[in-house]
Tab-separated table of C-alpha atoms and ligand atoms in Angstrom:
chain	number	residue	atom	x	y	z
A	1	UNK	CA	227.359	121.986	25.264
A	2	UNK	CA	225.999	118.600	26.362
A	3	UNK	CA	228.291	116.011	27.968
A	4	UNK	CA	225.544	113.483	28.799
A	5	UNK	CA	225.017	110.350	26.746
A	6	UNK	CA	221.574	109.459	25.427
A	7	UNK	CA	219.713	106.472	26.834
A	8	UNK	CA	220.447	104.552	23.636
A	9	UNK	CA	224.187	105.329	23.845
A	10	UNK	CA	224.240	104.173	27.482
A	11	UNK	CA	222.528	100.931	26.450
A	12	UNK	CA	225.041	100.270	23.710
A	13	UNK	CA	227.920	100.905	26.078
A	14	UNK	CA	226.425	98.460	28.580
A	15	UNK	CA	225.839	95.824	25.886
A	16	UNK	CA	229.474	96.144	24.745
A	17	UNK	CA	230.700	95.988	28.358
A	18	UNK	CA	228.698	92.796	28.983
A	19	UNK	CA	229.942	91.278	25.735
A	20	UNK	CA	233.555	92.067	26.641
A	21	UNK	CA	233.261	90.635	30.139
A	22	UNK	CA	231.237	87.543	29.282
A	23	UNK	CA	232.520	86.614	25.823
A	24	UNK	CA	235.983	88.137	25.419
A	25	UNK	CA	237.574	87.864	28.837
A	26	UNK	CA	237.399	84.059	29.045
A	27	UNK	CA	240.338	82.750	27.040
A	28	UNK	CA	241.852	86.120	26.124
A	29	UNK	CA	245.307	85.201	27.476
A	30	UNK	CA	245.238	81.858	25.714
A	31	UNK	CA	244.156	83.365	22.369
A	32	UNK	CA	246.968	85.919	22.641
A	33	UNK	CA	249.506	83.197	23.340
A	34	UNK	CA	248.308	80.892	20.547
A	35	UNK	CA	247.645	83.769	18.095
A	36	UNK	CA	244.163	82.330	17.715
A	37	UNK	CA	241.574	84.356	15.826
A	38	UNK	CA	238.479	84.895	17.998
A	39	UNK	CA	235.988	83.370	15.571
A	40	UNK	CA	233.249	82.723	18.144
A	41	UNK	CA	233.579	86.233	19.532
A	42	UNK	CA	233.401	87.702	16.021
A	43	UNK	CA	230.237	85.693	15.343
A	44	UNK	CA	228.731	86.985	18.566
A	45	UNK	CA	229.690	90.558	17.605
A	46	UNK	CA	227.794	90.026	14.381
A	47	UNK	CA	224.757	88.676	16.249
A	48	UNK	CA	224.743	91.767	18.488
A	49	UNK	CA	224.862	94.148	15.509
A	50	UNK	CA	228.401	95.347	16.230
A	51	UNK	CA	229.729	94.522	12.749
A	52	UNK	CA	227.574	97.219	11.161
A	53	UNK	CA	227.131	99.712	13.991
A	54	UNK	CA	226.762	102.828	11.825
A	55	UNK	CA	225.291	101.204	8.719
A	56	UNK	CA	221.688	102.098	7.921
A	57	UNK	CA	219.104	99.415	8.797
A	58	UNK	CA	218.173	99.564	5.067
A	59	UNK	CA	221.466	97.724	4.472
A	60	UNK	CA	221.374	95.391	7.443
A	61	UNK	CA	223.131	97.673	9.930
A	62	UNK	CA	222.279	98.848	13.429
A	63	UNK	CA	221.838	102.475	12.329
A	64	UNK	CA	223.634	103.951	15.328
A	65	UNK	CA	225.840	107.017	15.497
A	66	UNK	CA	229.632	107.314	15.640
A	67	UNK	CA	229.509	108.250	19.331
A	68	UNK	CA	227.883	104.862	20.043
A	69	UNK	CA	230.578	103.207	17.952
A	70	UNK	CA	233.309	104.886	20.028
A	71	UNK	CA	231.638	103.737	23.248
A	72	UNK	CA	231.374	100.144	22.034
A	73	UNK	CA	234.967	100.126	20.742
A	74	UNK	CA	236.242	101.437	24.072
A	75	UNK	CA	234.450	98.778	26.118
A	76	UNK	CA	235.560	95.863	23.949
A	77	UNK	CA	239.144	97.147	23.720
A	78	UNK	CA	239.408	97.276	27.511
A	79	UNK	CA	239.412	93.503	27.391
A	80	UNK	CA	240.449	92.287	23.940
A	81	UNK	CA	241.941	94.634	21.340
A	82	UNK	CA	242.254	91.740	18.880
A	83	UNK	CA	238.480	91.427	18.782
A	84	UNK	CA	237.987	95.193	18.573
A	85	UNK	CA	240.354	95.668	15.621
A	86	UNK	CA	238.406	93.056	13.662
A	87	UNK	CA	235.253	95.047	14.433
A	88	UNK	CA	236.903	98.392	13.667
A	89	UNK	CA	238.188	97.401	10.233
A	90	UNK	CA	234.856	95.913	9.209
A	91	UNK	CA	232.876	98.926	10.432
A	92	UNK	CA	234.945	101.941	9.556
A	93	UNK	CA	237.223	100.881	6.734
A	94	UNK	CA	234.981	98.506	4.833
A	95	UNK	CA	231.267	99.011	5.593
A	96	UNK	CA	231.484	102.799	5.867
A	97	UNK	CA	233.320	103.159	2.544
A	98	UNK	CA	230.843	100.908	0.766
A	99	UNK	CA	227.832	102.696	2.182
A	100	UNK	CA	229.246	106.134	1.380
A	101	UNK	CA	230.512	105.437	-2.143
A	102	UNK	CA	229.229	102.064	-3.366
A	103	UNK	CA	226.551	101.578	-6.006
A	104	UNK	CA	223.157	100.247	-4.985
A	105	UNK	CA	224.098	96.867	-6.456
A	106	UNK	CA	227.439	96.787	-4.565
A	107	UNK	CA	225.611	97.639	-1.354
A	108	UNK	CA	222.970	94.933	-1.815
A	109	UNK	CA	225.536	92.308	-2.731
A	110	UNK	CA	228.337	93.107	-0.266
A	111	UNK	CA	227.343	95.697	2.317
A	112	UNK	CA	224.268	93.858	3.610
A	113	UNK	CA	226.117	90.669	4.647
A	114	UNK	CA	229.142	92.701	5.843
A	115	UNK	CA	226.939	94.839	8.097
A	116	UNK	CA	225.248	91.698	9.401
A	117	UNK	CA	228.661	90.063	9.751
A	118	UNK	CA	227.257	86.770	8.541
A	119	UNK	CA	226.226	84.927	5.413
A	120	UNK	CA	224.853	81.387	5.223
A	121	UNK	CA	225.547	80.908	8.930
A	122	UNK	CA	229.268	81.759	8.574
A	123	UNK	CA	231.269	84.830	9.536
A	124	UNK	CA	231.297	87.369	6.684
A	125	UNK	CA	233.622	90.341	7.196
A	126	UNK	CA	235.908	92.559	5.162
A	127	UNK	CA	239.472	93.837	5.012
A	128	UNK	CA	241.070	97.047	3.699
A	129	UNK	CA	244.090	96.528	1.451
A	130	UNK	CA	246.163	99.670	1.079
A	131	UNK	CA	249.578	98.915	2.649
A	132	UNK	CA	252.270	97.247	0.582
A	133	UNK	CA	255.817	96.059	1.273
A	134	UNK	CA	257.086	99.407	-0.076
A	135	UNK	CA	254.055	101.621	0.494
A	136	UNK	CA	253.081	102.083	4.135
A	137	UNK	CA	253.007	105.732	5.192
A	138	UNK	CA	253.834	106.710	1.600
A	139	UNK	CA	250.503	105.375	0.465
A	140	UNK	CA	250.447	107.011	-2.979
A	141	UNK	CA	253.376	104.777	-4.059
A	142	UNK	CA	251.124	101.830	-4.878
A	143	UNK	CA	252.910	99.031	-6.771
A	144	UNK	CA	249.835	96.840	-7.097
A	145	UNK	CA	248.456	97.327	-10.581
A	146	UNK	CA	244.974	97.096	-12.044
A	147	UNK	CA	245.170	96.950	-15.809
A	148	UNK	CA	242.047	98.254	-17.526
A	149	UNK	CA	240.743	95.647	-20.000
A	150	UNK	CA	237.376	97.218	-20.749
A	151	UNK	CA	234.718	95.223	-18.932
A	152	UNK	CA	237.224	94.048	-16.329
A	153	UNK	CA	240.564	94.829	-14.695
A	154	UNK	CA	243.537	92.517	-14.155
A	155	UNK	CA	244.974	92.852	-10.674
A	156	UNK	CA	248.586	92.019	-9.777
A	157	UNK	CA	250.610	92.737	-6.651
A	158	UNK	CA	251.109	92.134	-2.954
A	159	UNK	CA	249.496	93.745	0.076
A	160	UNK	CA	251.005	93.589	3.553
A	161	UNK	CA	249.878	93.652	7.204
A	162	UNK	CA	246.238	93.091	6.349
A	163	UNK	CA	243.957	92.867	9.371
A	164	UNK	CA	241.262	90.174	8.923
A	165	UNK	CA	243.483	88.874	6.104
A	166	UNK	CA	242.404	85.242	6.274
A	167	UNK	CA	239.030	85.582	7.995
A	168	UNK	CA	237.607	88.193	5.599
A	169	UNK	CA	235.473	87.159	2.644
A	170	UNK	CA	235.728	90.520	0.898
A	171	UNK	CA	238.705	92.795	0.289
A	172	UNK	CA	238.673	96.483	-0.651
A	173	UNK	CA	241.854	96.700	-2.724
A	174	UNK	CA	243.639	99.902	-3.727
A	175	UNK	CA	245.650	99.564	-6.957
A	176	UNK	CA	247.397	101.738	-9.535
A	177	UNK	CA	245.623	101.882	-12.895
A	178	UNK	CA	247.526	104.758	-14.455
A	179	UNK	CA	250.959	105.453	-12.900
A	180	UNK	CA	251.351	108.658	-14.942
A	181	UNK	CA	248.476	110.162	-12.959
A	182	UNK	CA	250.036	109.463	-9.541
A	183	UNK	CA	247.494	109.400	-6.725
A	184	UNK	CA	244.738	110.254	-9.246
A	185	UNK	CA	245.492	107.028	-11.115
A	186	UNK	CA	244.628	104.830	-8.130
A	187	UNK	CA	241.373	102.869	-8.028
A	188	UNK	CA	239.636	100.807	-5.369
A	189	UNK	CA	238.016	97.454	-6.093
A	190	UNK	CA	235.822	94.986	-4.277
A	191	UNK	CA	237.575	91.626	-4.557
A	192	UNK	CA	236.278	88.323	-3.202
A	193	UNK	CA	238.821	86.214	-1.362
A	194	UNK	CA	237.956	82.999	-3.165
A	195	UNK	CA	238.413	84.397	-6.699
A	196	UNK	CA	241.082	82.683	-8.836
A	197	UNK	CA	244.532	84.258	-8.399
A	198	UNK	CA	243.949	85.504	-4.854
A	199	UNK	CA	246.291	83.936	-2.276
A	200	UNK	CA	246.376	84.512	1.458
A	201	UNK	CA	250.053	84.738	2.369
A	202	UNK	CA	251.948	84.211	5.575
A	203	UNK	CA	250.445	85.140	8.920
A	204	UNK	CA	252.478	87.726	10.846
A	205	UNK	CA	253.864	86.699	14.246
A	206	UNK	CA	253.157	89.937	16.073
A	207	UNK	CA	254.120	91.668	19.320
A	208	UNK	CA	250.518	92.565	20.172
A	209	UNK	CA	246.924	92.095	19.002
A	210	UNK	CA	248.056	88.525	18.468
A	211	UNK	CA	244.478	87.255	18.294
A	212	UNK	CA	243.851	89.230	15.104
A	213	UNK	CA	244.789	87.555	11.850
A	214	UNK	CA	247.263	89.722	9.991
A	215	UNK	CA	248.450	88.424	6.621
A	216	UNK	CA	249.978	89.425	3.351
A	217	UNK	CA	247.611	88.977	0.390
A	218	UNK	CA	248.859	88.212	-3.109
A	219	UNK	CA	247.107	88.898	-6.414
A	220	UNK	CA	248.170	87.076	-9.536
A	221	UNK	CA	246.218	88.018	-12.686
A	222	UNK	CA	242.972	88.362	-10.781
A	223	UNK	CA	240.041	89.241	-13.032
A	224	UNK	CA	237.937	91.946	-11.376
A	225	UNK	CA	234.670	92.919	-13.104
A	226	UNK	CA	234.402	96.630	-13.862
A	227	UNK	CA	231.239	96.868	-11.784
A	228	UNK	CA	233.375	96.042	-8.730
A	229	UNK	CA	235.269	99.310	-8.973
A	230	UNK	CA	234.075	101.824	-6.372
A	231	UNK	CA	233.463	105.360	-7.612
A	232	UNK	CA	234.732	107.164	-10.686
A	233	UNK	CA	238.012	106.245	-12.392
A	234	UNK	CA	240.888	107.497	-10.210
A	235	UNK	CA	238.826	107.798	-7.016
A	236	UNK	CA	240.792	105.152	-5.079
A	237	UNK	CA	243.223	107.349	-3.162
A	238	UNK	CA	240.588	109.862	-2.114
A	239	UNK	CA	238.444	106.896	-1.074
A	240	UNK	CA	241.299	105.575	1.062
A	241	UNK	CA	241.957	108.949	2.722
A	242	UNK	CA	238.293	109.647	3.480
A	243	UNK	CA	237.747	106.149	4.798
A	244	UNK	CA	240.869	106.318	6.953
A	245	UNK	CA	239.699	109.594	8.507
A	246	UNK	CA	236.774	107.658	10.005
A	247	UNK	CA	238.915	104.604	10.688
A	248	UNK	CA	241.216	106.715	12.817
A	249	UNK	CA	238.291	107.499	15.143
A	250	UNK	CA	237.831	103.738	15.580
A	251	UNK	CA	241.521	103.161	16.353
A	252	UNK	CA	241.535	106.149	18.713
A	253	UNK	CA	238.605	104.531	20.525
A	254	UNK	CA	240.509	101.258	20.591
A	255	UNK	CA	243.523	102.979	22.163
A	256	UNK	CA	241.178	104.661	24.635
A	257	UNK	CA	239.831	101.271	25.663
A	258	UNK	CA	243.301	99.773	26.050
A	259	UNK	CA	244.281	102.733	28.262
A	260	UNK	CA	241.134	102.653	30.371
A	261	UNK	CA	241.315	98.875	30.737
A	262	UNK	CA	244.870	99.168	32.077
A	263	UNK	CA	243.854	102.043	34.359
A	264	UNK	CA	240.886	100.153	35.839
A	265	UNK	CA	243.075	97.122	36.537
A	266	UNK	CA	245.709	99.343	38.164
A	267	UNK	CA	243.168	101.109	40.354
A	268	UNK	CA	241.702	97.821	41.595
A	269	UNK	CA	245.131	96.281	42.136
A	270	UNK	CA	246.437	99.295	44.024
A	271	UNK	CA	243.604	99.003	46.532
A	272	UNK	CA	244.175	95.341	47.291
A	273	UNK	CA	247.980	95.186	47.245
A	274	UNK	CA	249.731	96.367	50.400
A	275	UNK	CA	253.316	97.509	50.913
A	276	UNK	CA	254.949	99.194	53.876
A	277	UNK	CA	251.852	98.526	55.998
A	278	UNK	CA	249.132	100.037	53.785
A	279	UNK	CA	247.479	99.598	50.378
A	280	UNK	CA	249.775	100.943	47.666
A	281	UNK	CA	246.927	103.271	46.566
A	282	UNK	CA	247.650	105.217	49.747
A	283	UNK	CA	251.233	105.857	48.710
A	284	UNK	CA	251.521	109.158	46.898
A	285	UNK	CA	253.889	107.670	44.300
A	286	UNK	CA	251.061	105.395	43.134
A	287	UNK	CA	248.278	107.950	43.652
A	288	UNK	CA	250.023	110.401	41.343
A	289	UNK	CA	250.291	107.747	38.658
A	290	UNK	CA	246.561	107.006	38.978
A	291	UNK	CA	245.745	110.716	38.888
A	292	UNK	CA	247.783	111.242	35.706
A	293	UNK	CA	246.299	108.150	34.073
A	294	UNK	CA	242.735	109.316	34.848
A	295	UNK	CA	243.421	112.843	33.592
A	296	UNK	CA	245.081	111.806	30.331
A	297	UNK	CA	242.376	109.222	29.639
A	298	UNK	CA	239.646	111.809	30.155
A	299	UNK	CA	241.348	114.219	27.741
A	300	UNK	CA	241.710	111.396	25.205
A	301	UNK	CA	238.047	110.409	25.620
A	302	UNK	CA	236.904	113.963	24.940
A	303	UNK	CA	238.993	114.095	21.736
A	304	UNK	CA	237.496	110.800	20.539
A	305	UNK	CA	233.945	111.886	21.289
A	306	UNK	CA	234.465	115.273	19.648
A	307	UNK	CA	235.739	113.663	16.445
A	308	UNK	CA	232.772	111.274	16.501
A	309	UNK	CA	230.359	114.125	17.127
A	310	UNK	CA	231.796	116.105	14.217
A	311	UNK	CA	231.359	113.103	11.942
A	312	UNK	CA	227.781	112.589	13.126
A	313	UNK	CA	227.016	116.252	12.486
A	314	UNK	CA	228.343	116.381	8.950
A	315	UNK	CA	231.409	118.487	9.810
A	316	UNK	CA	234.942	117.987	8.484
A	317	UNK	CA	236.568	115.571	10.938
A	318	UNK	CA	239.914	115.092	9.147
A	319	UNK	CA	241.878	117.006	11.757
A	320	UNK	CA	239.906	115.944	14.827
A	321	UNK	CA	240.213	112.242	13.956
A	322	UNK	CA	243.984	112.562	13.547
A	323	UNK	CA	244.230	114.518	16.800
A	324	UNK	CA	242.158	111.881	18.586
A	325	UNK	CA	244.296	109.083	17.177
A	326	UNK	CA	247.719	110.552	17.889
A	327	UNK	CA	246.834	111.708	21.381
A	328	UNK	CA	244.920	108.615	22.423
A	329	UNK	CA	247.445	106.118	21.076
A	330	UNK	CA	250.297	107.927	22.829
A	331	UNK	CA	248.166	108.000	25.988
A	332	UNK	CA	247.570	104.258	25.675
A	333	UNK	CA	251.292	103.570	25.432
A	334	UNK	CA	252.032	105.770	28.432
A	335	UNK	CA	249.155	104.480	30.598
A	336	UNK	CA	249.859	100.810	29.911
A	337	UNK	CA	253.569	101.256	30.694
A	338	UNK	CA	252.642	102.897	34.002
A	339	UNK	CA	250.077	100.163	34.655
A	340	UNK	CA	252.809	97.525	34.434
A	341	UNK	CA	254.865	99.644	36.852
A	342	UNK	CA	251.994	99.913	39.357
A	343	UNK	CA	251.612	96.126	39.238
A	344	UNK	CA	255.363	95.601	39.804
A	345	UNK	CA	256.535	92.043	39.199
A	346	UNK	CA	252.937	90.861	38.739
A	347	UNK	CA	252.536	93.322	35.907
A	348	UNK	CA	255.257	91.549	33.988
A	349	UNK	CA	253.441	88.219	33.920
A	350	UNK	CA	250.536	87.338	31.693
A	351	UNK	CA	247.892	86.553	34.323
A	352	UNK	CA	247.493	90.199	35.274
A	353	UNK	CA	246.617	91.359	31.720
A	354	UNK	CA	248.510	94.668	31.757
A	355	UNK	CA	251.566	93.366	29.901
A	356	UNK	CA	249.262	92.298	27.039
A	357	UNK	CA	247.551	95.690	27.046
A	358	UNK	CA	251.001	97.326	26.843
A	359	UNK	CA	251.916	95.170	23.833
A	360	UNK	CA	248.525	95.831	22.241
A	361	UNK	CA	248.857	99.596	22.768
A	362	UNK	CA	251.933	99.855	20.550
A	363	UNK	CA	250.182	99.080	17.280
A	364	UNK	CA	247.714	101.942	17.782
A	365	UNK	CA	250.648	104.314	17.171
A	366	UNK	CA	251.366	102.561	13.878
A	367	UNK	CA	248.324	101.276	11.977
A	368	UNK	CA	245.775	103.411	10.107
A	369	UNK	CA	248.512	106.038	9.908
A	370	UNK	CA	251.499	106.289	12.233
A	371	UNK	CA	251.736	109.071	14.817
A	372	UNK	CA	254.043	110.824	12.367
A	373	UNK	CA	251.429	110.626	9.585
A	374	UNK	CA	248.763	112.010	11.951
A	375	UNK	CA	251.055	114.959	12.653
A	376	UNK	CA	251.441	115.521	8.886
A	377	UNK	CA	247.654	115.573	8.518
A	378	UNK	CA	247.177	117.881	11.524
A	379	UNK	CA	250.057	120.138	10.452
A	380	UNK	CA	248.609	120.590	6.970
A	381	UNK	CA	245.148	121.363	8.376
A	382	UNK	CA	246.575	123.837	10.873
A	383	UNK	CA	248.487	125.639	8.125
A	384	UNK	CA	245.373	125.751	5.922
A	385	UNK	CA	243.843	127.868	8.711
B	1	CAA	N1	240.508	113.518	1.938
B	1	CAA	C1	240.402	113.631	0.597
B	1	CAA	N2	241.449	113.711	-0.235
B	1	CAA	C2	242.665	113.697	0.319
B	1	CAA	C3	242.864	113.574	1.723
B	1	CAA	C4	241.710	113.499	2.529
B	1	CAA	N3	241.787	113.368	3.859
B	1	CAA	N4	244.190	113.585	1.960
B	1	CAA	C5	244.817	113.694	0.778
B	1	CAA	N5	243.890	113.755	-0.215
B	1	CAA	C6	244.130	113.905	-1.637
B	1	CAA	C7	244.941	115.197	-1.872
B	1	CAA	O1	244.089	116.309	-1.980
B	1	CAA	C8	245.637	114.879	-3.166
B	1	CAA	O2	244.740	115.036	-4.235
B	1	CAA	P1	245.084	115.980	-5.498
B	1	CAA	O3	246.312	115.369	-6.119
B	1	CAA	O4	243.871	115.864	-6.343
B	1	CAA	O5	245.328	117.339	-4.933
B	1	CAA	C9	245.914	113.383	-3.069
B	1	CAA	O6	244.978	112.875	-2.130
B	1	CAA	C10	247.314	113.074	-2.625
B	1	CAA	O7	247.480	113.656	-1.370
B	1	CAA	P2	248.858	114.180	-0.824
B	1	CAA	O8	249.608	114.928	-1.880
B	1	CAA	O9	248.574	114.892	0.454
B	1	CAA	O10	249.637	112.805	-0.549
B	1	CAA	P3	250.962	112.515	0.203
B	1	CAA	O11	251.745	111.580	-0.630
B	1	CAA	O12	251.612	113.764	0.682
B	1	CAA	O13	250.457	111.625	1.480
B	1	CAA	C11	249.546	111.150	3.631
B	1	CAA	C12	249.587	112.095	2.430
B	1	CAA	C13	248.661	111.861	4.634
B	1	CAA	C14	250.912	110.897	4.239
B	1	CAA	C15	248.883	109.807	3.180
B	1	CAA	O14	249.670	109.100	2.266
B	1	CAA	C16	248.585	108.881	4.374
B	1	CAA	O15	247.576	109.067	5.057
B	1	CAA	N6	249.456	107.870	4.596
B	1	CAA	C17	249.190	106.861	5.638
B	1	CAA	C18	248.409	105.722	5.075
B	1	CAA	C19	247.742	104.923	6.150
B	1	CAA	O16	247.081	105.454	7.047
B	1	CAA	N7	247.852	103.613	6.033
B	1	CAA	C20	247.189	102.736	6.940
B	1	CAA	C21	246.931	101.441	6.271
B	1	CAA	S1	245.364	100.791	6.574
B	1	CAA	C22	245.482	99.934	8.023
B	1	CAA	O17	246.350	100.096	8.821
B	1	CAA	C23	244.313	99.071	8.191
B	1	CAA	C24	244.383	97.936	9.119
B	1	CAA	O18	244.411	96.823	8.688
B	1	CAA	C25	244.202	98.186	10.595
């Protein structure tokens, strides 16, 4: 058993920490308030290689491991979870799926610029379109249809709550081709945002991660060339499940960062704020909170790193990624709530950051599979033995 990070992993963590402090912290409160997408920060992420962390250098990526990805996600999420979700979706839901299952032509055409995060000097990222107005947790109930017309498909339907909805150039869209086949009739397609019939719908006015652009996306008779289907006919649902297993490690790491960001702020605040004649950190009521925060965060970190390690070592990480996500997101909600409490009245106002972290934490229990869905996945794996 080896708990030490490699020199390269330490370097990546430091680079992400510097990026978060220097590029994300300035303006984070304002972006949250205005619901402004962090375009400049996303461009900088791309420049630093964080849009294609695990993608092979052969396809424009940084060629790093999943452990490094977790470390980078944690550091960025400590400061701005809106920036980190943009990074997470591009890395684990879009780039990973394309690299694992795309054809050589699909990889050259789409993966290379996605991993670089840029094309022609502009941001170039992706989005993952599975959720629908009536298909969230029940993901096999896809209403979006892709009618097979031989050399192309005709796509119709609506997708909801799409992260990177308006800033993405490329969408991976799950759609039902043959309803009689249920989940085996679902396909996944690479769709470009500017194709005729694609409309970016309303932007959601959200509780948290307000700096990420979440939209509905509408498809009206969109012609998708056959060569833009990923994998064999009917592979779409398996594609979504396998991709989400990795995505859940990214969201777990995001939740870990939100929790550790709130903890670090609470620790610092408790040392400089006095009450009853001494720093509040010297009151046992606060010390116990800090002790519980530190302990739960450490347990969450170990779950995230174990899931990442399993993925890096070619093991089945379905259960460990769900365990990491459910435990870490629940930890994030608990830690951030306590962080607001430690800060007292100051915690309830925006300048002290913890109220935003508390709002941001909530979504980690919902997206890329709710806590309830993670328990379904874990329960089934446990029963399989
Ligand atoms: N790997 C491979 N195949 C899998 C799989 C996995 N992890 N999980 C299921 N499958 C296969 C099953 O084997 C089955 O195939 P067969 O019919 O060939 O046997 C098929 O998929 C259907 O599976 P189930 O019968 O288990 O399906 P279910 O209806 O019971 O649902 C579920 C299972 C786990 C609840 C699944 O629907 C699920 O994960 N739902 C949540 C969806 C989700 O996470 N959405 C997030 C949206 S993306 C997002 O949030 C992105 C963002 O922008 C941040």
